[in-house]
PDB file of C-alpha atoms in Angstrom:
ATOM      1  CA  MET U  43    -118.377 -14.819  21.556  1.00 83.00           C
ATOM      2  CA  GLY U  44    -121.996 -15.079  20.899  1.00 93.00           C
ATOM      3  CA  SER U  45    -123.594 -18.323  22.035  1.00 96.00           C
ATOM      4  CA  LEU U  46    -120.672 -20.636  21.314  1.00 97.00           C
ATOM      5  CA  THR U  47    -119.969 -23.407  24.009  1.00 97.00           C
ATOM      6  CA  LEU U  48    -116.064 -23.104  24.148  1.00 98.00           C
ATOM      7  CA  GLU U  49    -114.018 -25.758  25.649  1.00 97.00           C
ATOM      8  CA  PRO U  50    -110.089 -26.124  25.519  1.00 97.00           C
ATOM      9  CA  ALA U  51    -109.330 -27.598  22.081  1.00 97.00           C
ATOM     10  CA  LEU U  52    -106.706 -30.005  23.458  1.00 95.00           C
ATOM     11  CA  SER U  53    -109.504 -31.749  25.413  1.00 96.00           C
ATOM     12  CA  ARG U  54    -111.739 -31.996  22.261  1.00 97.00           C
ATOM     13  CA  LEU U  55    -109.361 -33.233  19.487  1.00 96.00           C
ATOM     14  CA  ASP U  56    -112.582 -34.905  17.983  1.00 97.00           C
ATOM     15  CA  LEU U  57    -113.669 -31.398  16.945  1.00 98.00           C
ATOM     16  CA  LEU U  58    -110.415 -30.790  14.963  1.00 98.00           C
ATOM     17  CA  ALA U  59    -109.074 -31.921  11.625  1.00 98.00           C
ATOM     18  CA  GLU U  60    -106.036 -34.159  12.129  1.00 98.00           C
ATOM     19  CA  PRO U  61    -103.292 -31.675  11.018  1.00 98.00           C
ATOM     20  CA  VAL U  62    -104.896 -29.045  13.368  1.00 97.00           C
ATOM     21  CA  ALA U  63    -104.906 -31.383  16.276  1.00 97.00           C
ATOM     22  CA  ALA U  64    -101.243 -32.463  15.646  1.00 96.00           C
ATOM     23  CA  ALA U  65    -100.221 -28.937  15.680  1.00 95.00           C
ATOM     24  CA  LEU U  66    -101.911 -28.096  18.910  1.00 95.00           C
ATOM     25  CA  GLU U  67    -100.371 -31.030  20.453  1.00 93.00           C
ATOM     26  CA  VAL U  68     -96.896 -29.648  19.907  1.00 91.00           C
ATOM     27  CA  TRP U  69     -97.921 -26.098  20.598  1.00 89.00           C
ATOM     28  CA  PRO U  70     -94.661 -24.067  21.252  1.00 82.00           C
ATOM     29  CA  ALA U  71     -94.038 -23.062  24.778  1.00 81.00           C
ATOM     30  CA  GLU U  72     -92.806 -19.634  23.509  1.00 81.00           C
ATOM     31  CA  ALA U  73     -96.215 -18.876  21.911  1.00 84.00           C
ATOM     32  CA  PRO U  74     -97.931 -15.668  23.259  1.00 86.00           C
ATOM     33  CA  VAL U  75    -100.695 -17.869  24.537  1.00 88.00           C
ATOM     34  CA  ASP U  76    -100.619 -21.401  26.098  1.00 88.00           C
ATOM     35  CA  GLY U  77    -102.090 -24.227  24.135  1.00 87.00           C
ATOM     36  CA  ASP U  78    -105.036 -24.482  26.617  1.00 86.00           C
ATOM     37  CA  GLN U  79    -106.012 -20.922  25.692  1.00 92.00           C
ATOM     38  CA  VAL U  80    -106.997 -22.316  22.143  1.00 96.00           C
ATOM     39  CA  LEU U  81    -110.753 -23.018  22.436  1.00 98.00           C
ATOM     40  CA  VAL U  82    -112.980 -24.946  20.316  1.00 98.00           C
ATOM     41  CA  ALA U  83    -116.891 -25.077  20.001  1.00 98.00           C
ATOM     42  CA  PRO U  84    -119.215 -27.498  18.041  1.00 98.00           C
ATOM     43  CA  ILE U  85    -121.403 -25.987  15.473  1.00 98.00           C
ATOM     44  CA  ASP U  86    -123.903 -26.862  12.921  1.00 98.00           C
ATOM     45  CA  PRO U  87    -121.791 -27.965   9.903  1.00 97.00           C
ATOM     46  CA  THR U  88    -124.479 -26.481   7.583  1.00 97.00           C
ATOM     47  CA  LEU U  89    -123.708 -23.045   9.108  1.00 96.00           C
ATOM     48  CA  ALA U  90    -120.011 -23.081   8.741  1.00 96.00           C
ATOM     49  CA  ASP U  91    -119.864 -20.435   5.986  1.00 95.00           C
ATOM     50  CA  THR U  92    -119.081 -17.261   7.857  1.00 95.00           C
ATOM     51  CA  ALA U  93    -122.173 -15.019   7.237  1.00 95.00           C
ATOM     52  CA  ALA U  94    -124.502 -17.923   8.318  1.00 97.00           C
ATOM     53  CA  PHE U  95    -122.381 -18.899  11.246  1.00 97.00           C
ATOM     54  CA  CYS U  96    -122.121 -15.267  12.602  1.00 97.00           C
ATOM     55  CA  GLU U  97    -125.911 -14.845  12.331  1.00 97.00           C
ATOM     56  CA  ALA U  98    -126.687 -18.175  13.876  1.00 97.00           C
ATOM     57  CA  TYR U  99    -124.352 -17.924  16.681  1.00 98.00           C
ATOM     58  CA  GLY U 100    -124.367 -14.214  17.441  1.00 97.00           C
ATOM     59  CA  VAL U 101    -120.740 -13.742  16.691  1.00 97.00           C
ATOM     60  CA  ARG U 102    -119.811 -10.266  15.228  1.00 96.00           C
ATOM     61  CA  MET U 103    -118.223 -10.283  11.767  1.00 95.00           C
ATOM     62  CA  GLU U 104    -115.417  -8.129  12.986  1.00 94.00           C
ATOM     63  CA  GLU U 105    -114.148 -11.018  15.459  1.00 95.00           C
ATOM     64  CA  SER U 106    -114.513 -13.783  12.795  1.00 97.00           C
ATOM     65  CA  ALA U 107    -111.637 -14.401  10.373  1.00 98.00           C
ATOM     66  CA  ASN U 108    -111.312 -16.227   7.136  1.00 97.00           C
ATOM     67  CA  CYS U 109    -108.337 -18.264   6.055  1.00 98.00           C
ATOM     68  CA  VAL U 110    -107.841 -18.476   2.205  1.00 97.00           C
ATOM     69  CA  ILE U 111    -105.271 -20.538   0.333  1.00 98.00           C
ATOM     70  CA  VAL U 112    -103.761 -18.641  -2.499  1.00 98.00           C
ATOM     71  CA  ALA U 113    -101.502 -20.000  -5.245  1.00 98.00           C
ATOM     72  CA  GLY U 114     -99.110 -18.587  -7.847  1.00 97.00           C
ATOM     73  CA  LYS U 115     -96.458 -20.045 -10.223  1.00 95.00           C
ATOM     74  CA  ARG U 116     -92.901 -19.012 -10.726  1.00 94.00           C
ATOM     75  CA  GLU U 117     -90.409 -20.881 -12.982  1.00 94.00           C
ATOM     76  CA  GLY U 118     -92.956 -23.694 -13.302  1.00 94.00           C
ATOM     77  CA  ILE U 119     -93.274 -24.168  -9.464  1.00 95.00           C
ATOM     78  CA  THR U 120     -96.584 -23.592  -7.614  1.00 96.00           C
ATOM     79  CA  ARG U 121     -96.225 -21.420  -4.514  1.00 97.00           C
ATOM     80  CA  TYR U 122     -98.900 -21.492  -1.770  1.00 98.00           C
ATOM     81  CA  ALA U 123     -99.636 -19.129   0.929  1.00 98.00           C
ATOM     82  CA  ALA U 124    -102.421 -18.925   3.563  1.00 98.00           C
ATOM     83  CA  CYS U 125    -103.982 -15.548   3.908  1.00 98.00           C
ATOM     84  CA  LEU U 126    -105.828 -14.800   7.283  1.00 98.00           C
ATOM     85  CA  VAL U 127    -108.104 -11.809   7.115  1.00 98.00           C
ATOM     86  CA  LEU U 128    -111.170 -10.568   9.165  1.00 98.00           C
ATOM     87  CA  ALA U 129    -114.492 -11.397   7.825  1.00 97.00           C
ATOM     88  CA  THR U 130    -115.309  -7.836   7.086  1.00 97.00           C
ATOM     89  CA  THR U 131    -112.215  -7.603   4.633  1.00 97.00           C
ATOM     90  CA  ARG U 132    -110.906  -9.271   1.537  1.00 96.00           C
ATOM     91  CA  ALA U 133    -107.358 -10.355   0.925  1.00 97.00           C
ATOM     92  CA  ASP U 134    -105.427  -8.175  -1.672  1.00 97.00           C
ATOM     93  CA  VAL U 135    -104.623 -11.254  -3.634  1.00 96.00           C
ATOM     94  CA  ASN U 136    -103.228  -9.581  -6.793  1.00 93.00           C
ATOM     95  CA  GLY U 137    -101.381  -6.912  -5.067  1.00 96.00           C
ATOM     96  CA  VAL U 138     -99.750  -7.610  -1.566  1.00 97.00           C
ATOM     97  CA  VAL U 139    -100.174 -11.442  -1.698  1.00 97.00           C
ATOM     98  CA  ARG U 140     -98.754 -11.824  -5.190  1.00 97.00           C
ATOM     99  CA  ARG U 141     -95.713  -9.688  -4.148  1.00 96.00           C
ATOM    100  CA  GLN U 142     -95.328 -11.807  -1.029  1.00 96.00           C
ATOM    101  CA  LEU U 143     -95.367 -14.954  -3.142  1.00 96.00           C
ATOM    102  CA  ASP U 144     -93.085 -13.297  -5.693  1.00 96.00           C
ATOM    103  CA  VAL U 145     -95.191 -14.505  -8.637  1.00 96.00           C
ATOM    104  CA  ARG U 146     -96.735 -12.768 -11.761  1.00 94.00           C
ATOM    105  CA  LYS U 147    -100.297 -13.700 -10.941  1.00 95.00           C
ATOM    106  CA  ALA U 148    -101.800 -15.133  -7.777  1.00 96.00           C
ATOM    107  CA  SER U 149    -105.316 -16.577  -7.301  1.00 97.00           C
ATOM    108  CA  PHE U 150    -107.369 -18.671  -4.865  1.00 97.00           C
ATOM    109  CA  ALA U 151    -106.174 -22.190  -4.974  1.00 97.00           C
ATOM    110  CA  PRO U 152    -108.742 -24.631  -6.446  1.00 97.00           C
ATOM    111  CA  ILE U 153    -110.920 -25.971  -3.766  1.00 97.00           C
ATOM    112  CA  ASP U 154    -109.937 -29.647  -4.268  1.00 97.00           C
ATOM    113  CA  GLU U 155    -106.259 -28.802  -4.364  1.00 97.00           C
ATOM    114  CA  ALA U 156    -106.622 -26.683  -1.146  1.00 98.00           C
ATOM    115  CA  VAL U 157    -108.434 -29.537   0.609  1.00 98.00           C
ATOM    116  CA  ARG U 158    -105.943 -32.278  -0.454  1.00 98.00           C
ATOM    117  CA  LEU U 159    -102.921 -30.297   0.407  1.00 98.00           C
ATOM    118  CA  THR U 160    -104.147 -29.096   3.802  1.00 98.00           C
ATOM    119  CA  GLY U 161    -105.836 -32.130   5.010  1.00 98.00           C
ATOM    120  CA  MET U 162    -108.795 -30.021   5.979  1.00 98.00           C
ATOM    121  CA  GLU U 163    -112.396 -29.553   4.923  1.00 97.00           C
ATOM    122  CA  TYR U 164    -113.453 -26.690   2.528  1.00 95.00           C
ATOM    123  CA  GLY U 165    -115.050 -24.101   4.620  1.00 94.00           C
ATOM    124  CA  GLY U 166    -113.027 -25.120   7.715  1.00 97.00           C
ATOM    125  CA  ILE U 167    -109.340 -24.415   6.526  1.00 98.00           C
ATOM    126  CA  THR U 168    -107.371 -22.711   9.262  1.00 98.00           C
ATOM    127  CA  PRO U 169    -103.735 -21.429   9.671  1.00 97.00           C
ATOM    128  CA  ILE U 170    -103.088 -23.937  12.462  1.00 97.00           C
ATOM    129  CA  GLY U 171    -101.559 -27.052  11.139  1.00 97.00           C
ATOM    130  CA  LEU U 172    -100.862 -26.040   7.569  1.00 97.00           C
ATOM    131  CA  PRO U 173     -97.805 -27.618   5.562  1.00 97.00           C
ATOM    132  CA  LYS U 174     -94.748 -26.372   7.255  1.00 94.00           C
ATOM    133  CA  ASP U 175     -93.201 -24.647   4.239  1.00 95.00           C
ATOM    134  CA  TRP U 176     -96.227 -22.453   3.591  1.00 97.00           C
ATOM    135  CA  PRO U 177     -96.105 -18.871   4.502  1.00 97.00           C
ATOM    136  CA  ILE U 178     -99.039 -17.606   6.678  1.00 97.00           C
ATOM    137  CA  LEU U 179     -99.940 -13.955   5.871  1.00 98.00           C
ATOM    138  CA  VAL U 180    -101.854 -12.370   8.692  1.00 98.00           C
ATOM    139  CA  ASP U 181    -103.563  -8.989   8.281  1.00 98.00           C
ATOM    140  CA  SER U 182    -102.420  -6.685  11.012  1.00 97.00           C
ATOM    141  CA  ARG U 183    -106.114  -6.143  12.142  1.00 97.00           C
ATOM    142  CA  ILE U 184    -106.219  -9.642  13.436  1.00 96.00           C
ATOM    143  CA  GLY U 185    -103.641  -8.977  16.155  1.00 91.00           C
ATOM    144  CA  ALA U 186    -105.804  -6.024  17.501  1.00 92.00           C
ATOM    145  CA  GLU U 187    -108.643  -8.408  18.332  1.00 94.00           C
ATOM    146  CA  PRO U 188    -108.648  -9.979  21.759  1.00 94.00           C
ATOM    147  CA  HIS U 189    -110.038 -13.037  20.245  1.00 95.00           C
ATOM    148  CA  VAL U 190    -110.837 -14.158  16.753  1.00 97.00           C
ATOM    149  CA  ILE U 191    -112.922 -17.073  15.625  1.00 98.00           C
ATOM    150  CA  ILE U 192    -111.330 -19.148  12.854  1.00 98.00           C
ATOM    151  CA  GLY U 193    -111.889 -22.583  11.283  1.00 98.00           C
ATOM    152  CA  SER U 194    -110.798 -25.902  12.843  1.00 98.00           C
ATOM    153  CA  GLY U 195    -110.070 -27.821   9.924  1.00 98.00           C
ATOM    154  CA  VAL U 196    -113.622 -29.267   9.828  1.00 98.00           C
ATOM    155  CA  ARG U 197    -117.079 -27.728   9.195  1.00 98.00           C
ATOM    156  CA  HIS U 198    -118.508 -28.863  12.409  1.00 98.00           C
ATOM    157  CA  SER U 199    -116.535 -26.770  14.836  1.00 98.00           C
ATOM    158  CA  LYS U 200    -114.942 -23.331  15.200  1.00 98.00           C
ATOM    159  CA  ILE U 201    -111.743 -22.212  17.139  1.00 98.00           C
ATOM    160  CA  ALA U 202    -111.323 -19.175  19.297  1.00 98.00           C
ATOM    161  CA  ILE U 203    -108.052 -17.920  19.916  1.00 97.00           C
ATOM    162  CA  PRO U 204    -106.494 -14.517  20.889  1.00 95.00           C
ATOM    163  CA  GLY U 205    -105.802 -12.446  17.921  1.00 94.00           C
ATOM    164  CA  PRO U 206    -102.028 -11.808  18.646  1.00 92.00           C
ATOM    165  CA  ALA U 207    -101.391 -15.454  18.789  1.00 93.00           C
ATOM    166  CA  LEU U 208    -102.084 -15.876  15.092  1.00 95.00           C
ATOM    167  CA  GLY U 209     -99.330 -13.567  14.149  1.00 93.00           C
ATOM    168  CA  ALA U 210     -96.971 -15.842  16.078  1.00 91.00           C
ATOM    169  CA  LEU U 211     -97.692 -18.997  14.405  1.00 92.00           C
ATOM    170  CA  PRO U 212     -94.812 -20.597  12.626  1.00 90.00           C
ATOM    171  CA  ASN U 213     -94.137 -19.035   9.219  1.00 93.00           C
ATOM    172  CA  ALA U 214     -96.664 -16.302  10.038  1.00 95.00           C
ATOM    173  CA  THR U 215     -95.890 -12.597   8.696  1.00 96.00           C
ATOM    174  CA  VAL U 216     -98.208  -9.976  10.112  1.00 97.00           C
ATOM    175  CA  ILE U 217     -98.758  -7.439   7.103  1.00 97.00           C
ATOM    176  CA  ASP U 218    -100.344  -3.965   7.238  1.00 97.00           C
ATOM    177  CA  GLY U 219    -102.734  -3.734   4.305  1.00 95.00           C
ATOM    178  CA  LEU U 220    -102.962  -7.274   3.488  1.00 97.00           C
ATOM    179  CA  ALA U 221    -106.757  -6.920   3.355  1.00 96.00           C
ATOM    180  CA  ARG U 222    -109.118  -4.335   2.165  1.00 93.00           C
ATOM    181  CA  PHE U 223    -112.542  -3.668   3.504  1.00 91.00           C
ATOM    182  CA  THR U 224    -115.445  -5.130   1.484  1.00 78.00           C
TER     183      THR U 224
END
């Protein structure tokens, strides 16, 4: 995983956003990996964006994943979902995601709204610790990766986690074709 200095995330709660730390502290025993297999590494927050991060830390884009928050309305109610896709792909927001949310139109949630609702920093939003009623849509390619680098809820660190564990998060659905290659 490149030049990252990884430690068990449970021993470095200072490197996690509050909702992420809270979710890891109650990590389910039935999860496909133990909570101590979720690792975290400090990074330079100015290098948190995926391309800059991968270049600076020698992490392959294929082992880095992005979590985007998508919103759509139906009957006046906004529905949110988190989409987790490899950095080499883009979520099919107005196809697959729109159908999953059962809305006429889906789009990326406004940054300030995503930050406020998740309790995480822009550029660090992660599927771990999201609001309990949000679906987490995970592209099936994620599960094929032995480890994936994702956000930690803050810009000054990254989480490394086995890919299959992400599809087992509460409210997660693994979807073939959620993402397309860029």
